[in-house]
Structure formats: C-alpha cells, structure tokens
PDB file of C-alpha atoms in Angstrom:
ATOM      1  CA  UNK X   1     -32.673   9.056   0.008  1.00 90.00           C
ATOM      2  CA  UNK X   2     -32.931  12.601  -1.291  1.00 86.00           C
ATOM      3  CA  UNK X   3     -31.768  13.775  -4.703  1.00 87.00           C
ATOM      4  CA  UNK X   4     -29.267  16.649  -4.633  1.00 86.00           C
ATOM      5  CA  UNK X   5     -28.483  17.469  -8.257  1.00 85.00           C
ATOM      6  CA  UNK X   6     -31.971  17.299  -9.616  1.00 88.00           C
ATOM      7  CA  UNK X   7     -35.057  19.464 -10.049  1.00 84.00           C
ATOM      8  CA  UNK X   8     -37.785  18.716  -7.509  1.00 90.00           C
ATOM      9  CA  UNK X   9     -40.091  21.676  -8.062  1.00 92.00           C
ATOM     10  CA  UNK X  10     -38.814  23.619  -5.048  1.00 90.00           C
ATOM     11  CA  UNK X  11     -35.459  24.767  -3.588  1.00 90.00           C
ATOM     12  CA  UNK X  12     -33.977  21.825  -1.726  1.00 88.00           C
ATOM     13  CA  UNK X  13     -30.151  21.777  -1.963  1.00 87.00           C
ATOM     14  CA  UNK X  14     -28.544  22.732   1.359  1.00 91.00           C
ATOM     15  CA  UNK X  15     -25.051  24.091   1.977  1.00 93.00           C
ATOM     16  CA  UNK X  16     -24.389  21.059   4.179  1.00 92.00           C
ATOM     17  CA  UNK X  17     -25.135  18.719   1.268  1.00 92.00           C
ATOM     18  CA  UNK X  18     -22.931  20.722  -1.055  1.00 92.00           C
ATOM     19  CA  UNK X  19     -20.061  20.640   1.446  1.00 95.00           C
ATOM     20  CA  UNK X  20     -20.437  16.884   1.890  1.00 92.00           C
ATOM     21  CA  UNK X  21     -20.076  16.386  -1.864  1.00 91.00           C
ATOM     22  CA  UNK X  22     -16.953  18.571  -1.907  1.00 91.00           C
ATOM     23  CA  UNK X  23     -15.456  16.705   1.050  1.00 93.00           C
ATOM     24  CA  UNK X  24     -16.071  13.398  -0.705  1.00 92.00           C
ATOM     25  CA  UNK X  25     -14.284  14.601  -3.836  1.00 89.00           C
ATOM     26  CA  UNK X  26     -11.466  16.810  -2.492  1.00 89.00           C
ATOM     27  CA  UNK X  27     -11.096  15.830   1.163  1.00 91.00           C
ATOM     28  CA  UNK X  28     -12.191  17.041   4.563  1.00 93.00           C
ATOM     29  CA  UNK X  29      -9.319  19.486   5.096  1.00 95.00           C
ATOM     30  CA  UNK X  30      -8.871  23.093   3.997  1.00 97.00           C
ATOM     31  CA  UNK X  31      -7.141  23.900   0.717  1.00 96.00           C
ATOM     32  CA  UNK X  32      -6.573  26.551  -1.919  1.00 97.00           C
ATOM     33  CA  UNK X  33      -7.452  25.332  -5.395  1.00 96.00           C
ATOM     34  CA  UNK X  34      -5.064  25.581  -8.305  1.00 93.00           C
ATOM     35  CA  UNK X  35      -6.835  28.406 -10.085  1.00 94.00           C
ATOM     36  CA  UNK X  36      -6.188  32.107 -10.650  1.00 95.00           C
ATOM     37  CA  UNK X  37      -3.421  33.589  -8.508  1.00 97.00           C
ATOM     38  CA  UNK X  38      -4.136  31.039  -5.764  1.00 97.00           C
ATOM     39  CA  UNK X  39      -4.901  33.729  -3.164  1.00 98.00           C
ATOM     40  CA  UNK X  40      -1.340  35.032  -3.236  1.00 98.00           C
ATOM     41  CA  UNK X  41      -0.456  37.685  -0.641  1.00 98.00           C
ATOM     42  CA  UNK X  42       1.065  40.994  -1.697  1.00 97.00           C
ATOM     43  CA  UNK X  43       2.453  43.500   0.801  1.00 97.00           C
ATOM     44  CA  UNK X  44       1.155  46.875  -0.370  1.00 95.00           C
ATOM     45  CA  UNK X  45       2.437  48.842   2.647  1.00 95.00           C
ATOM     46  CA  UNK X  46       3.198  48.249   6.319  1.00 94.00           C
ATOM     47  CA  UNK X  47      -0.535  48.693   6.924  1.00 95.00           C
ATOM     48  CA  UNK X  48      -2.020  46.781   3.998  1.00 97.00           C
ATOM     49  CA  UNK X  49      -1.817  43.306   2.525  1.00 98.00           C
ATOM     50  CA  UNK X  50      -3.668  42.438  -0.655  1.00 98.00           C
ATOM     51  CA  UNK X  51      -4.911  38.896  -1.215  1.00 98.00           C
ATOM     52  CA  UNK X  52      -5.178  38.207  -4.926  1.00 98.00           C
ATOM     53  CA  UNK X  53      -7.833  36.191  -6.754  1.00 98.00           C
ATOM     54  CA  UNK X  54      -8.418  32.495  -6.304  1.00 97.00           C
ATOM     55  CA  UNK X  55     -10.664  29.852  -4.756  1.00 97.00           C
ATOM     56  CA  UNK X  56     -10.426  28.049  -1.441  1.00 97.00           C
ATOM     57  CA  UNK X  57     -12.248  25.067  -0.029  1.00 97.00           C
ATOM     58  CA  UNK X  58     -12.504  25.141   3.750  1.00 97.00           C
ATOM     59  CA  UNK X  59     -13.915  21.887   5.152  1.00 97.00           C
ATOM     60  CA  UNK X  60     -15.987  21.537   1.981  1.00 96.00           C
ATOM     61  CA  UNK X  61     -17.117  25.180   1.983  1.00 97.00           C
ATOM     62  CA  UNK X  62     -15.956  27.072  -1.113  1.00 97.00           C
ATOM     63  CA  UNK X  63     -15.300  30.800  -1.425  1.00 97.00           C
ATOM     64  CA  UNK X  64     -13.497  32.941  -3.968  1.00 97.00           C
ATOM     65  CA  UNK X  65     -11.997  36.304  -4.766  1.00 97.00           C
ATOM     66  CA  UNK X  66     -13.032  37.296  -8.269  1.00 97.00           C
ATOM     67  CA  UNK X  67     -10.454  37.084 -11.018  1.00 96.00           C
ATOM     68  CA  UNK X  68      -8.292  40.194 -11.496  1.00 96.00           C
ATOM     69  CA  UNK X  69      -9.409  41.626  -8.155  1.00 97.00           C
ATOM     70  CA  UNK X  70      -8.161  41.444  -4.582  1.00 97.00           C
ATOM     71  CA  UNK X  71      -9.260  41.739  -0.971  1.00 98.00           C
ATOM     72  CA  UNK X  72      -7.503  44.398   1.086  1.00 98.00           C
ATOM     73  CA  UNK X  73      -6.601  43.644   4.708  1.00 98.00           C
ATOM     74  CA  UNK X  74      -5.512  46.294   7.197  1.00 97.00           C
ATOM     75  CA  UNK X  75      -2.560  45.506   9.458  1.00 97.00           C
ATOM     76  CA  UNK X  76      -2.334  47.506  12.689  1.00 96.00           C
ATOM     77  CA  UNK X  77       0.877  49.484  13.096  1.00 94.00           C
ATOM     78  CA  UNK X  78       3.785  47.785  14.784  1.00 94.00           C
ATOM     79  CA  UNK X  79       5.723  49.290  17.700  1.00 92.00           C
ATOM     80  CA  UNK X  80       9.311  50.493  17.638  1.00 94.00           C
ATOM     81  CA  UNK X  81      11.597  47.891  19.201  1.00 94.00           C
ATOM     82  CA  UNK X  82       8.848  45.247  19.385  1.00 96.00           C
ATOM     83  CA  UNK X  83       8.034  42.221  17.283  1.00 97.00           C
ATOM     84  CA  UNK X  84       4.620  40.742  16.494  1.00 98.00           C
ATOM     85  CA  UNK X  85       3.027  37.910  14.540  1.00 98.00           C
ATOM     86  CA  UNK X  86      -0.432  38.501  13.088  1.00 98.00           C
ATOM     87  CA  UNK X  87      -2.504  35.756  11.525  1.00 98.00           C
ATOM     88  CA  UNK X  88      -4.635  36.017   8.403  1.00 98.00           C
ATOM     89  CA  UNK X  89      -7.443  33.461   8.396  1.00 98.00           C
ATOM     90  CA  UNK X  90     -10.373  32.571   6.201  1.00 98.00           C
ATOM     91  CA  UNK X  91     -13.197  32.579   8.755  1.00 98.00           C
ATOM     92  CA  UNK X  92     -16.426  30.621   8.305  1.00 98.00           C
ATOM     93  CA  UNK X  93     -19.249  32.009  10.440  1.00 97.00           C
ATOM     94  CA  UNK X  94     -22.879  31.073  10.906  1.00 97.00           C
ATOM     95  CA  UNK X  95     -25.260  33.547  12.479  1.00 95.00           C
ATOM     96  CA  UNK X  96     -26.910  31.829  15.426  1.00 94.00           C
ATOM     97  CA  UNK X  97     -30.186  33.681  14.906  1.00 95.00           C
ATOM     98  CA  UNK X  98     -30.893  33.624  11.172  1.00 95.00           C
ATOM     99  CA  UNK X  99     -28.469  30.790  10.193  1.00 94.00           C
ATOM    100  CA  UNK X 100     -26.852  32.939   7.461  1.00 96.00           C
ATOM    101  CA  UNK X 101     -23.363  31.708   6.623  1.00 97.00           C
ATOM    102  CA  UNK X 102     -20.300  33.655   5.489  1.00 97.00           C
ATOM    103  CA  UNK X 103     -16.646  33.037   4.699  1.00 97.00           C
ATOM    104  CA  UNK X 104     -14.331  36.064   4.773  1.00 98.00           C
ATOM    105  CA  UNK X 105     -10.685  36.926   5.344  1.00 98.00           C
ATOM    106  CA  UNK X 106      -9.854  38.249   8.811  1.00 98.00           C
ATOM    107  CA  UNK X 107      -6.724  39.487  10.577  1.00 98.00           C
ATOM    108  CA  UNK X 108      -6.092  38.171  14.098  1.00 98.00           C
ATOM    109  CA  UNK X 109      -3.627  40.496  15.786  1.00 98.00           C
ATOM    110  CA  UNK X 110      -0.836  38.960  17.817  1.00 97.00           C
ATOM    111  CA  UNK X 111       0.702  40.173  21.080  1.00 97.00           C
ATOM    112  CA  UNK X 112       3.845  42.319  20.766  1.00 96.00           C
ATOM    113  CA  UNK X 113       7.034  41.033  22.379  1.00 96.00           C
ATOM    114  CA  UNK X 114      10.649  42.123  22.453  1.00 95.00           C
ATOM    115  CA  UNK X 115      11.690  38.718  21.055  1.00 94.00           C
ATOM    116  CA  UNK X 116      10.123  35.444  19.899  1.00 94.00           C
ATOM    117  CA  UNK X 117       6.518  36.650  19.619  1.00 96.00           C
ATOM    118  CA  UNK X 118       3.885  33.918  19.462  1.00 96.00           C
ATOM    119  CA  UNK X 119       1.301  33.631  16.724  1.00 96.00           C
ATOM    120  CA  UNK X 120      -2.232  34.305  17.992  1.00 97.00           C
ATOM    121  CA  UNK X 121      -4.709  31.501  18.581  1.00 97.00           C
ATOM    122  CA  UNK X 122      -7.494  30.832  16.089  1.00 98.00           C
ATOM    123  CA  UNK X 123     -10.764  28.914  16.186  1.00 97.00           C
ATOM    124  CA  UNK X 124     -10.393  25.530  14.506  1.00 95.00           C
ATOM    125  CA  UNK X 125     -14.069  24.556  14.486  1.00 96.00           C
ATOM    126  CA  UNK X 126     -15.907  21.831  12.582  1.00 97.00           C
ATOM    127  CA  UNK X 127     -18.386  23.240  10.077  1.00 97.00           C
ATOM    128  CA  UNK X 128     -20.238  20.018   9.345  1.00 96.00           C
ATOM    129  CA  UNK X 129     -20.660  19.352  13.070  1.00 95.00           C
ATOM    130  CA  UNK X 130     -22.506  22.655  13.405  1.00 95.00           C
ATOM    131  CA  UNK X 131     -19.828  24.942  14.853  1.00 97.00           C
ATOM    132  CA  UNK X 132     -20.594  28.605  14.345  1.00 97.00           C
ATOM    133  CA  UNK X 133     -16.969  29.639  13.717  1.00 98.00           C
ATOM    134  CA  UNK X 134     -14.171  27.777  11.936  1.00 98.00           C
ATOM    135  CA  UNK X 135     -10.905  29.426  10.878  1.00 98.00           C
ATOM    136  CA  UNK X 136      -8.584  28.336   8.085  1.00 98.00           C
ATOM    137  CA  UNK X 137      -5.058  29.739   8.663  1.00 98.00           C
ATOM    138  CA  UNK X 138      -3.828  31.458   5.516  1.00 98.00           C
ATOM    139  CA  UNK X 139      -0.729  33.559   6.345  1.00 98.00           C
ATOM    140  CA  UNK X 140       1.464  34.558   9.243  1.00 98.00           C
ATOM    141  CA  UNK X 141       2.444  38.225   9.019  1.00 98.00           C
ATOM    142  CA  UNK X 142       5.829  38.828  10.659  1.00 97.00           C
ATOM    143  CA  UNK X 143       6.226  42.387  11.969  1.00 97.00           C
ATOM    144  CA  UNK X 144       9.512  43.768  13.257  1.00 96.00           C
ATOM    145  CA  UNK X 145       9.203  47.268  14.664  1.00 96.00           C
ATOM    146  CA  UNK X 146       7.160  49.281  12.208  1.00 94.00           C
ATOM    147  CA  UNK X 147       7.800  46.995   9.211  1.00 95.00           C
ATOM    148  CA  UNK X 148       6.232  43.866   7.793  1.00 97.00           C
ATOM    149  CA  UNK X 149       9.309  41.713   7.167  1.00 96.00           C
ATOM    150  CA  UNK X 150       7.719  38.475   5.957  1.00 96.00           C
ATOM    151  CA  UNK X 151       4.404  36.901   5.024  1.00 97.00           C
ATOM    152  CA  UNK X 152       4.460  33.097   5.507  1.00 97.00           C
ATOM    153  CA  UNK X 153       2.020  30.945   3.586  1.00 97.00           C
ATOM    154  CA  UNK X 154       0.268  28.360   5.766  1.00 97.00           C
ATOM    155  CA  UNK X 155      -2.188  26.690   3.382  1.00 97.00           C
ATOM    156  CA  UNK X 156      -1.776  23.839   0.943  1.00 95.00           C
ATOM    157  CA  UNK X 157      -2.567  24.248  -2.764  1.00 95.00           C
ATOM    158  CA  UNK X 158      -4.337  21.151  -4.045  1.00 92.00           C
ATOM    159  CA  UNK X 159      -4.094  20.127  -7.698  1.00 86.00           C
ATOM    160  CA  UNK X 160      -6.872  19.248 -10.090  1.00 83.00           C
ATOM    161  CA  UNK X 161      -7.956  15.775 -11.177  1.00 79.00           C
ATOM    162  CA  UNK X 162      -5.890  16.379 -14.307  1.00 79.00           C
ATOM    163  CA  UNK X 163      -2.807  17.020 -12.170  1.00 79.00           C
ATOM    164  CA  UNK X 164      -3.482  13.846 -10.230  1.00 77.00           C
ATOM    165  CA  UNK X 165      -3.936  11.815 -13.418  1.00 76.00           C
ATOM    166  CA  UNK X 166      -0.621  13.071 -14.745  1.00 73.00           C
ATOM    167  CA  UNK X 167       1.125  12.198 -11.488  1.00 72.00           C
ATOM    168  CA  UNK X 168      -0.378   8.724 -11.513  1.00 76.00           C
ATOM    169  CA  UNK X 169       0.216   8.238 -15.231  1.00 85.00           C
ATOM    170  CA  UNK X 170       0.988   4.597 -16.042  1.00 87.00           C
ATOM    171  CA  UNK X 171       2.978   3.658 -19.143  1.00 91.00           C
ATOM    172  CA  UNK X 172       3.629   0.052 -20.165  1.00 94.00           C
ATOM    173  CA  UNK X 173       6.984  -0.293 -21.954  1.00 95.00           C
ATOM    174  CA  UNK X 174       7.174  -4.094 -22.229  1.00 96.00           C
ATOM    175  CA  UNK X 175       4.637  -6.772 -21.413  1.00 97.00           C
ATOM    176  CA  UNK X 176       5.509 -10.418 -22.007  1.00 97.00           C
ATOM    177  CA  UNK X 177       5.119 -13.569 -19.915  1.00 95.00           C
ATOM    178  CA  UNK X 178       8.863 -13.414 -19.181  1.00 95.00           C
ATOM    179  CA  UNK X 179       9.192  -9.724 -18.332  1.00 97.00           C
ATOM    180  CA  UNK X 180       7.131  -6.585 -17.698  1.00 98.00           C
ATOM    181  CA  UNK X 181       8.565  -3.051 -17.671  1.00 98.00           C
ATOM    182  CA  UNK X 182       6.437  -0.011 -16.879  1.00 96.00           C
ATOM    183  CA  UNK X 183       6.568   3.458 -15.339  1.00 95.00           C
ATOM    184  CA  UNK X 184       4.184   5.104 -12.875  1.00 91.00           C
ATOM    185  CA  UNK X 185       3.588   8.610 -11.499  1.00 87.00           C
ATOM    186  CA  UNK X 186       4.589  10.290 -14.736  1.00 84.00           C
ATOM    187  CA  UNK X 187       7.882   8.404 -14.981  1.00 91.00           C
ATOM    188  CA  UNK X 188       8.970   9.042 -11.375  1.00 92.00           C
ATOM    189  CA  UNK X 189       8.864   5.300 -10.626  1.00 95.00           C
ATOM    190  CA  UNK X 190      10.048   2.503 -12.931  1.00 97.00           C
ATOM    191  CA  UNK X 191       9.268  -1.167 -12.348  1.00 98.00           C
ATOM    192  CA  UNK X 192      10.962  -4.165 -13.952  1.00 98.00           C
ATOM    193  CA  UNK X 193       9.404  -7.512 -13.083  1.00 97.00           C
ATOM    194  CA  UNK X 194       9.433 -10.995 -14.542  1.00 97.00           C
ATOM    195  CA  UNK X 195      10.800 -14.495 -14.264  1.00 96.00           C
ATOM    196  CA  UNK X 196      14.186 -16.004 -15.151  1.00 95.00           C
ATOM    197  CA  UNK X 197      16.190 -19.245 -14.959  1.00 94.00           C
ATOM    198  CA  UNK X 198      19.683 -19.177 -13.438  1.00 94.00           C
ATOM    199  CA  UNK X 199      22.076 -22.096 -13.094  1.00 93.00           C
ATOM    200  CA  UNK X 200      23.463 -22.744  -9.642  1.00 93.00           C
ATOM    201  CA  UNK X 201      26.565 -24.691  -8.675  1.00 93.00           C
ATOM    202  CA  UNK X 202      26.912 -27.201  -5.853  1.00 94.00           C
ATOM    203  CA  UNK X 203      27.736 -25.764  -2.398  1.00 94.00           C
ATOM    204  CA  UNK X 204      27.940 -22.142  -3.604  1.00 94.00           C
ATOM    205  CA  UNK X 205      24.678 -20.860  -2.165  1.00 93.00           C
ATOM    206  CA  UNK X 206      24.191 -17.833  -4.401  1.00 94.00           C
ATOM    207  CA  UNK X 207      23.687 -16.828  -8.017  1.00 94.00           C
ATOM    208  CA  UNK X 208      24.079 -13.536  -9.845  1.00 96.00           C
ATOM    209  CA  UNK X 209      20.775 -12.203 -11.128  1.00 96.00           C
ATOM    210  CA  UNK X 210      21.534  -8.825 -12.729  1.00 97.00           C
ATOM    211  CA  UNK X 211      24.733  -7.120 -13.810  1.00 96.00           C
ATOM    212  CA  UNK X 212      25.647  -3.448 -13.523  1.00 96.00           C
ATOM    213  CA  UNK X 213      25.071  -3.043 -17.257  1.00 96.00           C
ATOM    214  CA  UNK X 214      21.551  -4.478 -17.018  1.00 96.00           C
ATOM    215  CA  UNK X 215      20.682  -2.058 -14.217  1.00 97.00           C
ATOM    216  CA  UNK X 216      22.120   0.862 -16.183  1.00 96.00           C
ATOM    217  CA  UNK X 217      20.068  -0.156 -19.202  1.00 97.00           C
ATOM    218  CA  UNK X 218      16.858  -0.184 -17.156  1.00 97.00           C
ATOM    219  CA  UNK X 219      17.372   2.707 -14.752  1.00 97.00           C
ATOM    220  CA  UNK X 220      20.055   4.925 -16.316  1.00 95.00           C
ATOM    221  CA  UNK X 221      23.835   5.240 -16.187  1.00 95.00           C
ATOM    222  CA  UNK X 222      23.682   7.405 -13.072  1.00 94.00           C
ATOM    223  CA  UNK X 223      21.229   5.244 -11.130  1.00 94.00           C
ATOM    224  CA  UNK X 224      21.767   4.931  -7.363  1.00 93.00           C
ATOM    225  CA  UNK X 225      21.246   1.511  -5.803  1.00 91.00           C
ATOM    226  CA  UNK X 226      19.988   3.250  -2.653  1.00 92.00           C
ATOM    227  CA  UNK X 227      16.859   4.156  -4.672  1.00 96.00           C
ATOM    228  CA  UNK X 228      16.269   0.573  -5.789  1.00 96.00           C
ATOM    229  CA  UNK X 229      14.082  -1.958  -3.955  1.00 96.00           C
ATOM    230  CA  UNK X 230      14.117  -5.638  -4.928  1.00 96.00           C
ATOM    231  CA  UNK X 231      11.786  -8.545  -4.220  1.00 96.00           C
ATOM    232  CA  UNK X 232      12.382 -12.141  -5.287  1.00 96.00           C
ATOM    233  CA  UNK X 233      10.936 -15.538  -4.607  1.00 91.00           C
ATOM    234  CA  UNK X 234      11.435 -19.122  -5.747  1.00 90.00           C
ATOM    235  CA  UNK X 235       9.107 -19.337  -8.696  1.00 83.00           C
ATOM    236  CA  UNK X 236       9.371 -23.073  -9.360  1.00 80.00           C
ATOM    237  CA  UNK X 237       9.964 -25.540  -6.535  1.00 71.00           C
ATOM    238  CA  UNK X 238      10.013 -28.387  -9.042  1.00 72.00           C
ATOM    239  CA  UNK X 239      13.070 -26.955 -10.819  1.00 79.00           C
ATOM    240  CA  UNK X 240      14.989 -26.432  -7.562  1.00 85.00           C
ATOM    241  CA  UNK X 241      14.006 -27.192  -3.974  1.00 88.00           C
ATOM    242  CA  UNK X 242      15.584 -24.255  -2.144  1.00 91.00           C
ATOM    243  CA  UNK X 243      14.505 -21.391   0.074  1.00 92.00           C
ATOM    244  CA  UNK X 244      15.442 -17.801  -0.680  1.00 93.00           C
ATOM    245  CA  UNK X 245      17.168 -15.275   1.509  1.00 93.00           C
ATOM    246  CA  UNK X 246      16.645 -11.609   0.651  1.00 92.00           C
ATOM    247  CA  UNK X 247      18.581 -10.578  -2.498  1.00 94.00           C
ATOM    248  CA  UNK X 248      21.675  -8.413  -1.997  1.00 93.00           C
ATOM    249  CA  UNK X 249      23.596  -5.836  -3.993  1.00 93.00           C
ATOM    250  CA  UNK X 250      27.361  -6.309  -4.191  1.00 93.00           C
ATOM    251  CA  UNK X 251      29.596  -4.029  -6.264  1.00 92.00           C
ATOM    252  CA  UNK X 252      26.521  -2.754  -8.080  1.00 93.00           C
ATOM    253  CA  UNK X 253      25.277  -6.229  -9.071  1.00 95.00           C
ATOM    254  CA  UNK X 254      22.322  -8.155  -7.648  1.00 96.00           C
ATOM    255  CA  UNK X 255      22.793 -11.620  -6.164  1.00 96.00           C
ATOM    256  CA  UNK X 256      20.299 -14.160  -4.894  1.00 95.00           C
ATOM    257  CA  UNK X 257      21.251 -16.189  -1.822  1.00 95.00           C
ATOM    258  CA  UNK X 258      19.487 -19.422  -0.938  1.00 94.00           C
ATOM    259  CA  UNK X 259      19.584 -22.518   1.275  1.00 93.00           C
ATOM    260  CA  UNK X 260      20.389 -25.365   1.385  1.00 94.00           C
ATOM    261  CA  UNK X 261      23.504 -24.770  -0.725  1.00 93.00           C
ATOM    262  CA  UNK X 262      23.987 -28.406  -1.780  1.00 93.00           C
ATOM    263  CA  UNK X 263      21.952 -27.975  -4.943  1.00 91.00           C
ATOM    264  CA  UNK X 264      22.905 -27.527  -8.588  1.00 92.00           C
ATOM    265  CA  UNK X 265      21.249 -27.009 -11.938  1.00 92.00           C
ATOM    266  CA  UNK X 266      18.502 -24.627 -13.122  1.00 93.00           C
ATOM    267  CA  UNK X 267      16.660 -22.457 -10.588  1.00 93.00           C
ATOM    268  CA  UNK X 268      13.701 -20.226 -11.375  1.00 94.00           C
ATOM    269  CA  UNK X 269      13.577 -16.740  -9.859  1.00 95.00           C
ATOM    270  CA  UNK X 270      10.563 -14.457  -9.994  1.00 96.00           C
ATOM    271  CA  UNK X 271      11.565 -10.848  -9.358  1.00 97.00           C
ATOM    272  CA  UNK X 272      10.358  -7.275  -9.054  1.00 97.00           C
ATOM    273  CA  UNK X 273      12.688  -4.260  -9.140  1.00 97.00           C
ATOM    274  CA  UNK X 274      11.290  -0.820  -8.330  1.00 98.00           C
ATOM    275  CA  UNK X 275      13.322   2.363  -8.831  1.00 98.00           C
ATOM    276  CA  UNK X 276      12.309   5.813  -7.576  1.00 97.00           C
ATOM    277  CA  UNK X 277      13.909   8.721  -9.455  1.00 95.00           C
ATOM    278  CA  UNK X 278      15.007  11.893  -7.696  1.00 88.00           C
TER     279      UNK X 278
END
C-alpha cells in the first residue's frame, strides 16, 4: 500500500495514480465537466474554430482551457464542389523517450468527396494500459465547398455530484404502516405502496383496488396509465387462500384478479405503484 494524498518527504504522486482516482470517481470514459463554457466551439471563419474555456476528463486525465480564453484551431480550406468532414480531438500523447505527457486539441483532416464524405479515423487508445496516443473525439466539422456548414458536438457533458444528488433526491410524503408515498429523482418518479383489505364475492374472481379518482389524486389529473407500473401480491394467506394474477387496468381503474374464484370475504393486498413523469 502506498499513500497518494499525503506528504512523504519526496515527490511520489504519479499521473497514473491521479487518473485512477478520477476514473474511480467519475468513470473510465471521456467527458467534459460542467464548468465554464464547457469547451464550446465557435466558428470564427471558414479557416478557424475557437474552443472556449472548460475542463475535460479523458480516461481519467484532466486538461483545461483557462477561463475567459480559448484555443484556436486552423481548418484547411475546402474545395469548390467537394464536401469534407474534419474531426477535432483531444489527443493524449506520451513521449516514448522522456515519458512526458500532453493533452492538446488537434484537427484530423478528412478526405474530400463529392457526396457523403466519411469522418477520418482517430486513435482510440487506452491511457492506463500504457498506449502512447489516445484521442477523445470532440467535434465533427462539416465542410461544404469553401464553407464550414456545421460543427457537431461528439462528447458528453457530465454533471457534478450536486447535480446527481438533485436528480436522485428522495422525498418522503407519507410513511405509515398502511401506506408509504414518496418521490425520487427530483420528483420525476412517484411511488405509492402499502397494504389494504378488499372484500371479494363468491365466484367473481376479481376485486377493484383503485379508482380513477384515487389515481388522479396520487399522480395528477392528466396522468397516463401507460406510465404506471403496478406490483401486487397476497399479503395474508390466512385472511384469504388465493393466488394472484397480475393486476390489470380497465377503464382507468385497477383490478386484482385471483384464483380460485370460489372464495369470499376479506382479502389482503400488498401493492406498489410507480409512476414516471414525462
């Protein structure tokens, strides 16, 4: 075991260790962080694209463009009547002789074609496995004739831990032995669970669990049953010896079907309704 974030009396933290920590926290992919202008591309002319400030993490390796500045990239002139796709990448490189590492923006020029030009190939690489080159695709630059007509973003912007906490936010609205109501993911998902007793009649084989009005009260007047998932099971085999089929929705109401049907009296149903909002 070797300490990383601690003073040992001599330089000891390696870039590989630092990348491993980042991969463990953020993930092993390549992302732009949610800071600054998030490395936004700005077409300055048909020969120049400016990449604004921000921070990226490429396989655990971080690099940045300072705030309120930009990196300028030169795009080679297009040809009249031809189309081309150039690729802007963030390229990690390690010098094979002195082991010095770098991460810079590069333009990989595509091959002109009269129609349907292909994007150029790039070097995927695996930094932690020791590859000397590893590209992170950033933008496709679409060139038609002499003009840059489009710059397509290819990277994913990853949120902060605060963003994740807000997305996963849990709020308990009701919590009793009979019923629990709560929301998750910042209110995007609502769950109603609990237990109830319904009375069943002989040789009917089903019982209504929830009315349209109950569902509206829980999930809103404009709720769509296609966004609702339901789970039930027989919560008390002493009260009623039956087996459950899957619950069904009919005319906006929820019914529980069971067998055998030659039973009557109280029947306990444990349930869980989950609704995903649009």
